[in-house]
Coordinates of C-alpha atoms and ligand atoms in Angstrom, one line a residue:
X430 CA -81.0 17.1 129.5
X431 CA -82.3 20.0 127.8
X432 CA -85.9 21.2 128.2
X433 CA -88.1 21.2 125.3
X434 CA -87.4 23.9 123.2
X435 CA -90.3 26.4 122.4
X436 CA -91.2 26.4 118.8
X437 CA -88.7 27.9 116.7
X438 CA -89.5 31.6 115.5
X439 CA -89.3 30.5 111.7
X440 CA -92.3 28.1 112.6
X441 CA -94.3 30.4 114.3
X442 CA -93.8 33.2 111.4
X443 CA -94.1 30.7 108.9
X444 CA -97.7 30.4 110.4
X445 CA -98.2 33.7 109.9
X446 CA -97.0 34.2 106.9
X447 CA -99.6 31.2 105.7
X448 CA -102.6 33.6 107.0
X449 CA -102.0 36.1 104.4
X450 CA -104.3 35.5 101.3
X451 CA -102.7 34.9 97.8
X452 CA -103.3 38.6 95.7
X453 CA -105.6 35.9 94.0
X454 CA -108.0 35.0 96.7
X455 CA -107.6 38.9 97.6
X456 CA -109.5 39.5 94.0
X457 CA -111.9 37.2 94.0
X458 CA -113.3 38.5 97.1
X459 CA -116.5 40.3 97.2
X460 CA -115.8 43.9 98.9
X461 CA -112.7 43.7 96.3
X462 CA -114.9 42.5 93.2
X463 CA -117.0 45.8 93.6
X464 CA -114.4 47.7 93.0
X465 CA -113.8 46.6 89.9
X466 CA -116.4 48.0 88.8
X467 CA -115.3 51.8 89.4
X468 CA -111.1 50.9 88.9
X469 CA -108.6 49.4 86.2
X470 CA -108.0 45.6 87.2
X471 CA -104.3 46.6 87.0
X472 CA -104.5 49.5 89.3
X473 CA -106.2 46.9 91.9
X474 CA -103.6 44.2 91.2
X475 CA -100.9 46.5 92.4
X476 CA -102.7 47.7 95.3
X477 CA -103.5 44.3 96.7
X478 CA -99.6 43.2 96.0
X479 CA -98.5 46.4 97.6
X480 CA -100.8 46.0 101.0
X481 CA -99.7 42.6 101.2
X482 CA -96.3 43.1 100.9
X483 CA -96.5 45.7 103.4
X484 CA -97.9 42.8 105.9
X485 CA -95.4 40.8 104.5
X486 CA -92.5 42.8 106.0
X487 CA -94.7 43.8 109.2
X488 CA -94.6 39.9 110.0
X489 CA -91.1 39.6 109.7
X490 CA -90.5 41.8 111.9
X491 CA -92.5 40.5 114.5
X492 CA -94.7 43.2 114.5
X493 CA -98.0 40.7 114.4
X494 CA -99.4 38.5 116.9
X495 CA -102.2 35.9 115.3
X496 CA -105.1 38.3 116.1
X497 CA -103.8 41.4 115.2
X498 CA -102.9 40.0 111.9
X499 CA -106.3 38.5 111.3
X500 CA -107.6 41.6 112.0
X501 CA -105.5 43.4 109.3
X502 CA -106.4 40.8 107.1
X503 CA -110.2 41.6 107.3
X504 CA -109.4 45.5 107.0
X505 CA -107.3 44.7 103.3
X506 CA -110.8 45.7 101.3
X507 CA -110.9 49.3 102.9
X508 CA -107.2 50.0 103.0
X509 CA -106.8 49.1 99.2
X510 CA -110.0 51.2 98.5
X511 CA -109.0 53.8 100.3
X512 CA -105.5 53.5 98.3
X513 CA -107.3 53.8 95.0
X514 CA -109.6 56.1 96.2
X515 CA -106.1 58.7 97.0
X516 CA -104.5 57.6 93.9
X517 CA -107.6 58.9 92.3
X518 CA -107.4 62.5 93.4
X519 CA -106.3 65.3 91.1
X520 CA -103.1 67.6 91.9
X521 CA -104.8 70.5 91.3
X522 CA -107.5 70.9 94.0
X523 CA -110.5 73.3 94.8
X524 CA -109.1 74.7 98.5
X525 CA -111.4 77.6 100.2
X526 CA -109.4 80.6 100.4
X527 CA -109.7 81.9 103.6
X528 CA -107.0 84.3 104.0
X529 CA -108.7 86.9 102.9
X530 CA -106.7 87.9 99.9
X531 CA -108.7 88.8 96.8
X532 CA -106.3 87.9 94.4
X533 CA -103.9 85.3 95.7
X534 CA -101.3 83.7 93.2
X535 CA -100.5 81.0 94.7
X536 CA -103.9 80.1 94.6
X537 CA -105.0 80.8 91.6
X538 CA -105.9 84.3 91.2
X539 CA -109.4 85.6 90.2
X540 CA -112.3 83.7 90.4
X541 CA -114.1 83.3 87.0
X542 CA -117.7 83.8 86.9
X543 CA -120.3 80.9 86.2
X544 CA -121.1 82.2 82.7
X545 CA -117.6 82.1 82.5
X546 CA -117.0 79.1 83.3
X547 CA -120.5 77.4 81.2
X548 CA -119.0 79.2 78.1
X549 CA -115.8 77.7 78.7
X550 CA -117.2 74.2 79.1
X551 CA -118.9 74.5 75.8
X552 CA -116.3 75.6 73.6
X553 CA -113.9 73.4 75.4
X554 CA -116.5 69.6 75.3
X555 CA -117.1 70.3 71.4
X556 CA -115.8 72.0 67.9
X557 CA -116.2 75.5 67.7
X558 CA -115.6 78.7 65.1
X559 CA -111.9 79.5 66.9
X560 CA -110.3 80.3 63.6
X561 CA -113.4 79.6 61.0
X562 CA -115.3 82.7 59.3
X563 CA -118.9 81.4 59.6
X564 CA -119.9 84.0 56.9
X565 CA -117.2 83.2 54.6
X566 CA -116.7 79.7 55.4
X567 CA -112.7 80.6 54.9
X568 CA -109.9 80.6 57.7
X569 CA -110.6 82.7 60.5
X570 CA -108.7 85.0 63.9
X571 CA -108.9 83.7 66.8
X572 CA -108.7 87.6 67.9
X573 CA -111.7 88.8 66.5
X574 CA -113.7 87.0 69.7
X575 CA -112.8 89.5 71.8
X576 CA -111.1 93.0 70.0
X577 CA -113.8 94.6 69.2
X578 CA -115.8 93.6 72.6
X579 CA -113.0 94.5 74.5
X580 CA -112.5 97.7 73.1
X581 CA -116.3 98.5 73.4
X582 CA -116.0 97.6 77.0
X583 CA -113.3 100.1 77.1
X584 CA -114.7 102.9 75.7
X585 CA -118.2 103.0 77.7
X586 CA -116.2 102.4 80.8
X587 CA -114.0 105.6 79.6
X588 CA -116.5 107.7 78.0
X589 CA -115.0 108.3 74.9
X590 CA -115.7 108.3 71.2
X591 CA -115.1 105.4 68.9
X592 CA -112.2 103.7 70.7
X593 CA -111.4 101.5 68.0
X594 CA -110.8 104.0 65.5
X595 CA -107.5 105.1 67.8
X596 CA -106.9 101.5 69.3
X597 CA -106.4 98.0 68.6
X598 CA -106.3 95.1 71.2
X599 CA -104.1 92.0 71.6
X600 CA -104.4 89.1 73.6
X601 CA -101.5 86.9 74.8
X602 CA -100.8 84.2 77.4
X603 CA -100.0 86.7 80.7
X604 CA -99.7 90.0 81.0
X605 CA -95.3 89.4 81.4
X606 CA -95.4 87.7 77.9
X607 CA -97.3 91.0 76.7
X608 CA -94.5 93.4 78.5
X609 CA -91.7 91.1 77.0
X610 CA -93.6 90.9 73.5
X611 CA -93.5 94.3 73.0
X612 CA -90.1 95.6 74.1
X613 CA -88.8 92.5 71.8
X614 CA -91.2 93.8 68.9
X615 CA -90.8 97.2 69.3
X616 CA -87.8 98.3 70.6
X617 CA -85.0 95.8 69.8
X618 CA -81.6 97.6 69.6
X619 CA -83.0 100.6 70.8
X620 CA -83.1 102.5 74.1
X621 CA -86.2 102.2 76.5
X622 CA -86.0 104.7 79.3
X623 CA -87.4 103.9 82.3
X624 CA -87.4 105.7 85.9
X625 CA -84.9 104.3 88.6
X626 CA -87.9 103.8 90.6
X627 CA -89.7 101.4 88.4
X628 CA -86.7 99.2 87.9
X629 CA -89.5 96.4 90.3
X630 CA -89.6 93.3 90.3
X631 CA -93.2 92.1 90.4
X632 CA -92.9 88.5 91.4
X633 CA -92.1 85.2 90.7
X634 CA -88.8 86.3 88.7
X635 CA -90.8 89.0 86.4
X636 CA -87.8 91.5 87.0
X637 CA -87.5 94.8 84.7
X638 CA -84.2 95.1 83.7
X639 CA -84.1 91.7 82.8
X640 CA -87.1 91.4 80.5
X641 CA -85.9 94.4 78.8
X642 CA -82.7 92.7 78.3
X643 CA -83.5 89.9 77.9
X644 CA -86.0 91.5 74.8
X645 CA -83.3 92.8 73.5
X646 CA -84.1 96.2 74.1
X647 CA -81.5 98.8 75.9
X648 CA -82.4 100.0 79.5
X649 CA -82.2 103.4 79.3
X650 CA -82.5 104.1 83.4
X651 CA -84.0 108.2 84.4
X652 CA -83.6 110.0 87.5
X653 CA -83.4 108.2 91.2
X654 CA -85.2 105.6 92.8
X655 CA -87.3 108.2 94.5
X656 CA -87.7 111.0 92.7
X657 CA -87.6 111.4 89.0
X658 CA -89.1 114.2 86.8
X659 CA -89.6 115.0 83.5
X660 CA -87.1 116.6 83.1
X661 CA -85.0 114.0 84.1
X662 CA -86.8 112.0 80.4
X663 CA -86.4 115.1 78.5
X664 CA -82.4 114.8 79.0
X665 CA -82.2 111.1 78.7
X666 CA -83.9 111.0 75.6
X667 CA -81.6 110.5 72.1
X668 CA -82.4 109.7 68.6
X669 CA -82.3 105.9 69.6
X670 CA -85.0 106.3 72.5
X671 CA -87.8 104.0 71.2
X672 CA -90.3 104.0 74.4
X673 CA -91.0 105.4 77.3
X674 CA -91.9 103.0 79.6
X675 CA -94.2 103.6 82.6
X676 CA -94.5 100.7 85.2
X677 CA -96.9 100.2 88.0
X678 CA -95.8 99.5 90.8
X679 CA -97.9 96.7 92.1
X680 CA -96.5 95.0 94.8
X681 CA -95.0 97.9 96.9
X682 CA -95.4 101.7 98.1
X683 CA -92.3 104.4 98.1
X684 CA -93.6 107.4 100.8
X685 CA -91.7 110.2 102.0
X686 CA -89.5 112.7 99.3
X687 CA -91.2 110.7 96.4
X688 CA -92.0 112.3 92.9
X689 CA -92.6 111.3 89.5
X690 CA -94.7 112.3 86.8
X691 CA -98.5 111.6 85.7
X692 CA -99.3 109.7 82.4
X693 CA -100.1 112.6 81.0
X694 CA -96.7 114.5 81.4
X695 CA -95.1 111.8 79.6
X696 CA -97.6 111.4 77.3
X697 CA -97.0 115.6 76.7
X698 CA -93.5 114.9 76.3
X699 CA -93.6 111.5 74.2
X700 CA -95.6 113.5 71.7
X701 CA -93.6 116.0 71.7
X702 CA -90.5 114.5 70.9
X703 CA -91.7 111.5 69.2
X704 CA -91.4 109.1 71.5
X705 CA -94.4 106.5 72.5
X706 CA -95.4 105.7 75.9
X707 CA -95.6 101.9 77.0
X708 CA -97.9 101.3 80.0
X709 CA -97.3 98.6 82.1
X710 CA -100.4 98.7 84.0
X711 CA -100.3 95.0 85.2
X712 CA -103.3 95.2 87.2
X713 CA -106.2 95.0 84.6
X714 CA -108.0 97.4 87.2
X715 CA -110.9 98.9 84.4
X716 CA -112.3 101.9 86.8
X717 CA -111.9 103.3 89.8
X718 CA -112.5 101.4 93.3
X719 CA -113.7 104.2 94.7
X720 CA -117.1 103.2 95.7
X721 CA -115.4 100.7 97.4
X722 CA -113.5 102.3 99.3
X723 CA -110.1 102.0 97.5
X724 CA -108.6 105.5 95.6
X725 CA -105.8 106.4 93.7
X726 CA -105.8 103.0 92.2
X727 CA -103.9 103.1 88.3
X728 CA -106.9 102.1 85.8
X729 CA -106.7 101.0 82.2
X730 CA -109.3 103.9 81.9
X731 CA -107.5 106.3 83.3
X732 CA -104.2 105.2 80.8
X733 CA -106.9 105.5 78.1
X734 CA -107.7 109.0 78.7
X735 CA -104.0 110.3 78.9
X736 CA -104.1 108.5 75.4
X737 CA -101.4 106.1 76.0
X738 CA -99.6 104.5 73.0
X739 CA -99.5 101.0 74.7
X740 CA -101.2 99.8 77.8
X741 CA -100.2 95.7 79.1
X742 CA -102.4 94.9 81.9
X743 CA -102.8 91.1 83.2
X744 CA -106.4 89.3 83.0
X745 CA -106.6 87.2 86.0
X746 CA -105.9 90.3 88.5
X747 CA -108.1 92.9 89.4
X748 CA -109.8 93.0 85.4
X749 CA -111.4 89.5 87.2
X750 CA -111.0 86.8 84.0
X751 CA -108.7 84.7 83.0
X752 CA -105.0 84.4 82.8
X753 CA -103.9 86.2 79.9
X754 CA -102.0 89.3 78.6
X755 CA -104.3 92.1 77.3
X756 CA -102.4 95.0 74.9
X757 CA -104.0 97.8 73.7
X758 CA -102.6 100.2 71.8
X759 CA -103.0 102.2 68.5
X760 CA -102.5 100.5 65.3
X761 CA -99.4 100.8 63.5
X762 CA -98.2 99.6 67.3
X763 CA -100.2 96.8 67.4
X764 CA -99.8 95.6 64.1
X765 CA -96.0 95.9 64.6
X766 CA -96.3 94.0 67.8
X767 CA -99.2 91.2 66.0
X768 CA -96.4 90.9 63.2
X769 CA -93.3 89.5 65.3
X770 CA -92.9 85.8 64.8
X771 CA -92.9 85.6 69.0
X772 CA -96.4 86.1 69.3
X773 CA -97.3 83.1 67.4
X774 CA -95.8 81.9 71.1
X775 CA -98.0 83.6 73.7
X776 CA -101.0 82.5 71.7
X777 CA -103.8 82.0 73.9
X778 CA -106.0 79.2 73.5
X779 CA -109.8 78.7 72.9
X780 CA -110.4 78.5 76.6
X781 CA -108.9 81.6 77.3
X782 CA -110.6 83.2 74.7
X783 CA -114.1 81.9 75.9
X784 CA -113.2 82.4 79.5
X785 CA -112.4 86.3 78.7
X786 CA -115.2 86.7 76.5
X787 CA -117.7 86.1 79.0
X788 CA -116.0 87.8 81.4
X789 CA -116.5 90.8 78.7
X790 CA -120.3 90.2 78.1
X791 CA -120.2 90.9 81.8
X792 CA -118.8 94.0 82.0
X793 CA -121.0 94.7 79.7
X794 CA -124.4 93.7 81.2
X795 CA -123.2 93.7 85.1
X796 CA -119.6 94.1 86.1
X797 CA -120.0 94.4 89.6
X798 CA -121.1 90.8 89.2
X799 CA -117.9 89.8 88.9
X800 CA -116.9 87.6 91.6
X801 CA -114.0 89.5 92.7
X802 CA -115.8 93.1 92.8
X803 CA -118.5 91.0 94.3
X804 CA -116.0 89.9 97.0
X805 CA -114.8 93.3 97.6
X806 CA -118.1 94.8 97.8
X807 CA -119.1 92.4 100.4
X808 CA -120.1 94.4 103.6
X809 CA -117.8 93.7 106.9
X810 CA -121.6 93.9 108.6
X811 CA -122.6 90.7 106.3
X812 CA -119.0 89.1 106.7
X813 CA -119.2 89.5 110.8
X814 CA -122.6 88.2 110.3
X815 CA -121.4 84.6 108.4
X816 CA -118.5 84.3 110.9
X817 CA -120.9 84.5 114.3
X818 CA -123.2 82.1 112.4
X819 CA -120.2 79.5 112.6
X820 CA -118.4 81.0 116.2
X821 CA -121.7 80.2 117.6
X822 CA -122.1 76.6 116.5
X823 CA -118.1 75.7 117.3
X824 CA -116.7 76.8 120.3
X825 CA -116.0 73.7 122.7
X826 CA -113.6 73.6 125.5
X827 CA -110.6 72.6 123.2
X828 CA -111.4 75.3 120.3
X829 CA -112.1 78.3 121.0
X830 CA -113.5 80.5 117.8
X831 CA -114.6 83.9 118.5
X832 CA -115.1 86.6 115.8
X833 CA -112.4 89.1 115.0
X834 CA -112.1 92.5 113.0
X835 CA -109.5 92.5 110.6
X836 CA -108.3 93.7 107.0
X837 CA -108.5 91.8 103.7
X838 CA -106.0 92.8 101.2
X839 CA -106.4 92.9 97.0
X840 CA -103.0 90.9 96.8
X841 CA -101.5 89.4 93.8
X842 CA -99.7 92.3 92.9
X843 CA -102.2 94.8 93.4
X844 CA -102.9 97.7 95.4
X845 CA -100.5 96.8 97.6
X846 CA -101.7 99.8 100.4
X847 CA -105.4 98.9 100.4
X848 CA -107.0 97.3 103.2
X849 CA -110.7 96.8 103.3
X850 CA -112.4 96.0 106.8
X851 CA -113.6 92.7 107.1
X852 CA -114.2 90.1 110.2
X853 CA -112.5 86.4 110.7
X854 CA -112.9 83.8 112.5
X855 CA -110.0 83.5 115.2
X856 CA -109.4 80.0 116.0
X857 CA -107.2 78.3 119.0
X858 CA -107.0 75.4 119.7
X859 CA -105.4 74.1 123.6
X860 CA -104.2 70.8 122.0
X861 CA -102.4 72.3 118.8
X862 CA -100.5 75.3 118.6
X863 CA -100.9 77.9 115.3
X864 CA -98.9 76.5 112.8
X865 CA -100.5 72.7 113.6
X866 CA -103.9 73.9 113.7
X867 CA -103.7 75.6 109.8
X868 CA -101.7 72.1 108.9
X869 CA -105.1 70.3 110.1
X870 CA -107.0 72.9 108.3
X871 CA -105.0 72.5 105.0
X872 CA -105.3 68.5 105.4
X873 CA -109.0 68.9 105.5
X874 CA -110.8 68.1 101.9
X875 CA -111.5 70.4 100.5
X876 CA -108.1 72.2 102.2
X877 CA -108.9 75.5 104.4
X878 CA -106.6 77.7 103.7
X879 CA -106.3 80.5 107.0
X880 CA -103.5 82.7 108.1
X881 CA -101.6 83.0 111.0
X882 CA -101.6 86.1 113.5
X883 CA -100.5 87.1 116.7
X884 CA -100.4 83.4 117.9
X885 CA -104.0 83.0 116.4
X886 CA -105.4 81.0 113.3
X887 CA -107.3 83.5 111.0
X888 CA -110.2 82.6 108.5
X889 CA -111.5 85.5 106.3
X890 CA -114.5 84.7 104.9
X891 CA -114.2 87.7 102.5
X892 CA -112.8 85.6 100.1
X893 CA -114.7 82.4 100.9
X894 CA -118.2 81.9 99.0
X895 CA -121.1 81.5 101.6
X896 CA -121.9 78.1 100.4
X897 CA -119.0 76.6 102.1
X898 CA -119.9 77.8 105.5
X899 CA -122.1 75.1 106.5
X900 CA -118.8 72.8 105.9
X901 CA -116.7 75.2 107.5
X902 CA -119.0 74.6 110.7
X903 CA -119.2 71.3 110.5
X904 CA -115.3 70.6 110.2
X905 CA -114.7 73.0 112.7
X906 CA -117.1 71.0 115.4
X907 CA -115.5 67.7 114.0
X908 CA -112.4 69.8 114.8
X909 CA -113.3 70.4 117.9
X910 CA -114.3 67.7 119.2
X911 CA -111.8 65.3 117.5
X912 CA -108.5 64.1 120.0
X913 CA -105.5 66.0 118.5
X914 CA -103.9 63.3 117.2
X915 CA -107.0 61.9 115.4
X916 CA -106.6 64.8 113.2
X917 CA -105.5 65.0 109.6
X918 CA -102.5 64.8 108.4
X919 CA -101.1 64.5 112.2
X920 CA -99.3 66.2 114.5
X921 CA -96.1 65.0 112.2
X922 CA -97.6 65.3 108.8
Ligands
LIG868 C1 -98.7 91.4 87.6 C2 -97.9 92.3 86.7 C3 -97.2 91.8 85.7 C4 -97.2 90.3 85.4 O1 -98.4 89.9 85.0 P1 -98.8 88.3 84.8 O2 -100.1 88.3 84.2 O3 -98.6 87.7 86.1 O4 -97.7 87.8 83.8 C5 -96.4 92.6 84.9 N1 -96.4 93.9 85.2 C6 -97.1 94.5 86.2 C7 -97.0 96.0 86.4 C8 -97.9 93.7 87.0 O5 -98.6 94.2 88.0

């Protein structure tokens, strides 16, 4: 005889399985109906199928007993809300920079003032004169926004006489579009000589050689990598030279038996044997950073008083506005440049323009306004200050936050020697170890960005703005006393 047999799996599953409301009865629900009334019916469809499913297969597995199901059942409302709510999200985030780098491009560069940003909102939410003569009531430049403000920022910041009558000024998408633009415009076919030791290669593929090949132009290559003099021009210099071609060198330092000429040599020799001088400046640096404790710093300024032929410097660097490619040069080379049918393909558009204008204005009225000088004038007194404020309401047994002294750096191809004091927050944690404890700190929302050093997690609040330390505290308690594995994304994320 054979003893009753318990019931079958398939029954028991099928029992389950008969728990799980129809996507139907999931809509009609109340918690479910409310959100219909900040999401697309569609969108909600496909999140109640997709939860369900989910259960579906969690069932046939075995994975559910009657209770535990029931209580996933009653937790469908949040779990599709809190779907929608992460479908929701943007890619591109806000995150709070706290690596103390000024001018980080990977996120994003200089910050653009408020009156940047409000002019930029209304030009950008209506119709505006982009390309329309408001006097004439005929077509328009889109230029005309910013040459002339841009070279009367120029010239009060150099302290010289009627700028424009010796230059003109060009915008363009970045400041490597500019550098291509004008190689391609003005020296196609022809030689451009440049020093060994410029041959750089300033990031994210922006190589030398290859734009100037890629231009069309001929690399003409001078002297050595570490030394070159001009001499060294004078000799490399034919009847097919067409610029000289100065480049900063932004992201690196040579030291030791290093030589190579000031602007003004090569400006000496360019006019002497006809030759202009092209200055890639790159960083949009306008004066000295002196009173900030930063010297020997290139400066558009300073390539304006050598008298440069053409200067390219970037906008969203250490000039402190937005992307873009500013070229300034003198006429005929500027008309030359305005005239190739590639610029009609860097053109920048009428948020760029409004973003850069009002970055102007505020050279104009206060440039030390500008959140990145304002950043970088920032005392390490004040910055020690903000990071004791949140030290002293974290640490707990499992975080331990003290404050540290350490050096911010201008970054993003700038200035690559300068440090400027500044204090951090030095963070350990006894359940996580360095690298999981910035993972946490990049999960949270907004995403902390910090830095790793010496087995430590580091946040500079040089580069953070003092209205996110009250939620820098307040993560860093939850932080603190959260389990480990409670935290976001997990230990696994
Ligand atoms: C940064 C830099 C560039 C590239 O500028 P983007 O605005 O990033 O295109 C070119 N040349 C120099 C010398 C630079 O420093």
């Amino acid at each position: 005889m054979m003893e009753q047999a318990p019931e079958p799996v398939s029954d028991s599953l099928a029992h389950l399985f008969r728990e799980l409301p129809s996507v139907h009865e999931l809509l009609i629900a109340e918690p479910i109906q409310i959100l219909l009334r900040s999401y697309a019916r569609g969108q909600i469809v496909q999140a109640c199928r997709t939860h369900l499913e989910v259960l579906r297969m969690e069932i046939a597995l075995g994975n559910h007993s009657r209770d535990g199901l029931k209580n996933r059942i009653a937790e469908l409302p949040s779990a599709i809300e809190k779907e929608l709510r992460k479908q929701r999200l943007y890619s591109l985030r806000p995150v709070i920079n706290a690596t103390g780098v000024l001018l980080h491009t990977n996120l994003g560069r200089a910050l653009l003032s408020r009156e940047a940003m409000q002019h930029v909102t209304d030009i950008a939410c209506g119709y505006c004169n982009l390309e329309f003569d408001l006097e004439t009531g005929a077509r328009g430049k889109r230029d005309i926004h910013t040459e002339s403000l841009l070279l009367d920022v120029l010239q009060s910041k150099a302290g010289v006489g009627r700028l424009g009558e010796t230059y003109r000024a060009l915008i363009v998408n970045n400041c490597a579009a500019a550098a291509f633009l004008a190689l391609h415009a003005l020296a196609k076919g022809q030689e451009v000589l440049v020093s060994r030791g410029e041959l750089v290669e300033i990031g994210g593929g922006f190589r030398i050689p290859e734009i100037l090949q890629a231009s069309g132009a001929v690399l003409r290559e001078v002297g050595t990598t570490n030394r070159t003099r001009i001499a060294d021009y004078e000799r490399a210099i034919t009847p097919n030279s067409a610029l000289i071609l100065r480049v900063h060198q932004s992201n690196f330092s040579m030291q030791g038996f290093v030589e190579r000429p000031g602007l003004e040599g090569l400006m000496e020799l360019g006019r002497r044997l006809n030759v202009p001088v092209f200055h890639d400046q790159g960083t949009g640096l306008v004066e000295s950073l002196d009173s900030y404790g930063i010297s020997g710093e290139s400066t558009i300024v300073s390539s304006i008083r050598a008298q440069c032929d053409l200067i390219a410097a970037s906008g969203d660097k250490l000039f402190g506005g937005p992307q873009c490619g500013i070229l300034l040069g003198t006429q005929p080379m500027i008309d030359r440049i305005r005239q190739n049918p590639l610029f009609r393909t860097y053109r920048v558009d009428k948020l760029g323009y409004a973003a850069l204008e009002a970055t102007l204005h505020q050279y104009l009225e206060n440039a030390s306004g500008l959140p990145v000088l304002k950043m970088l004038a920032t005392s390490v007194e004040e910055i020690g200050r903000r990071c004791l404020g949140i030290t002293e309401q974290v640490s707990k047994q499992d975080l331990t936050a003290e404050v540290v002294e350490v050096a911010s750096v201008l970054g993003g191809g700038t200035a690559p020697t300068a440090r400027v004091r500044s204090c951090a927050i030095s963070l350990k944690h006894c359940g996580l170890n360095s690298d999981e404890l910035v993972r946490v700190l990049r999960g949270l929302d907004p995403p902390v960005i910090g830095r790793i050093e010496g087995g430590r997690v580091l946040l500079d609040l040089r580069t953070v703005d003092p209205a996110s330390d009250s939620y820098l505290a307040r993560e860093l308690r939850r932080i603190a006393a959260e389990e480990p594995r409670n935290l976001p994304p997990g230990r696994n994320g």
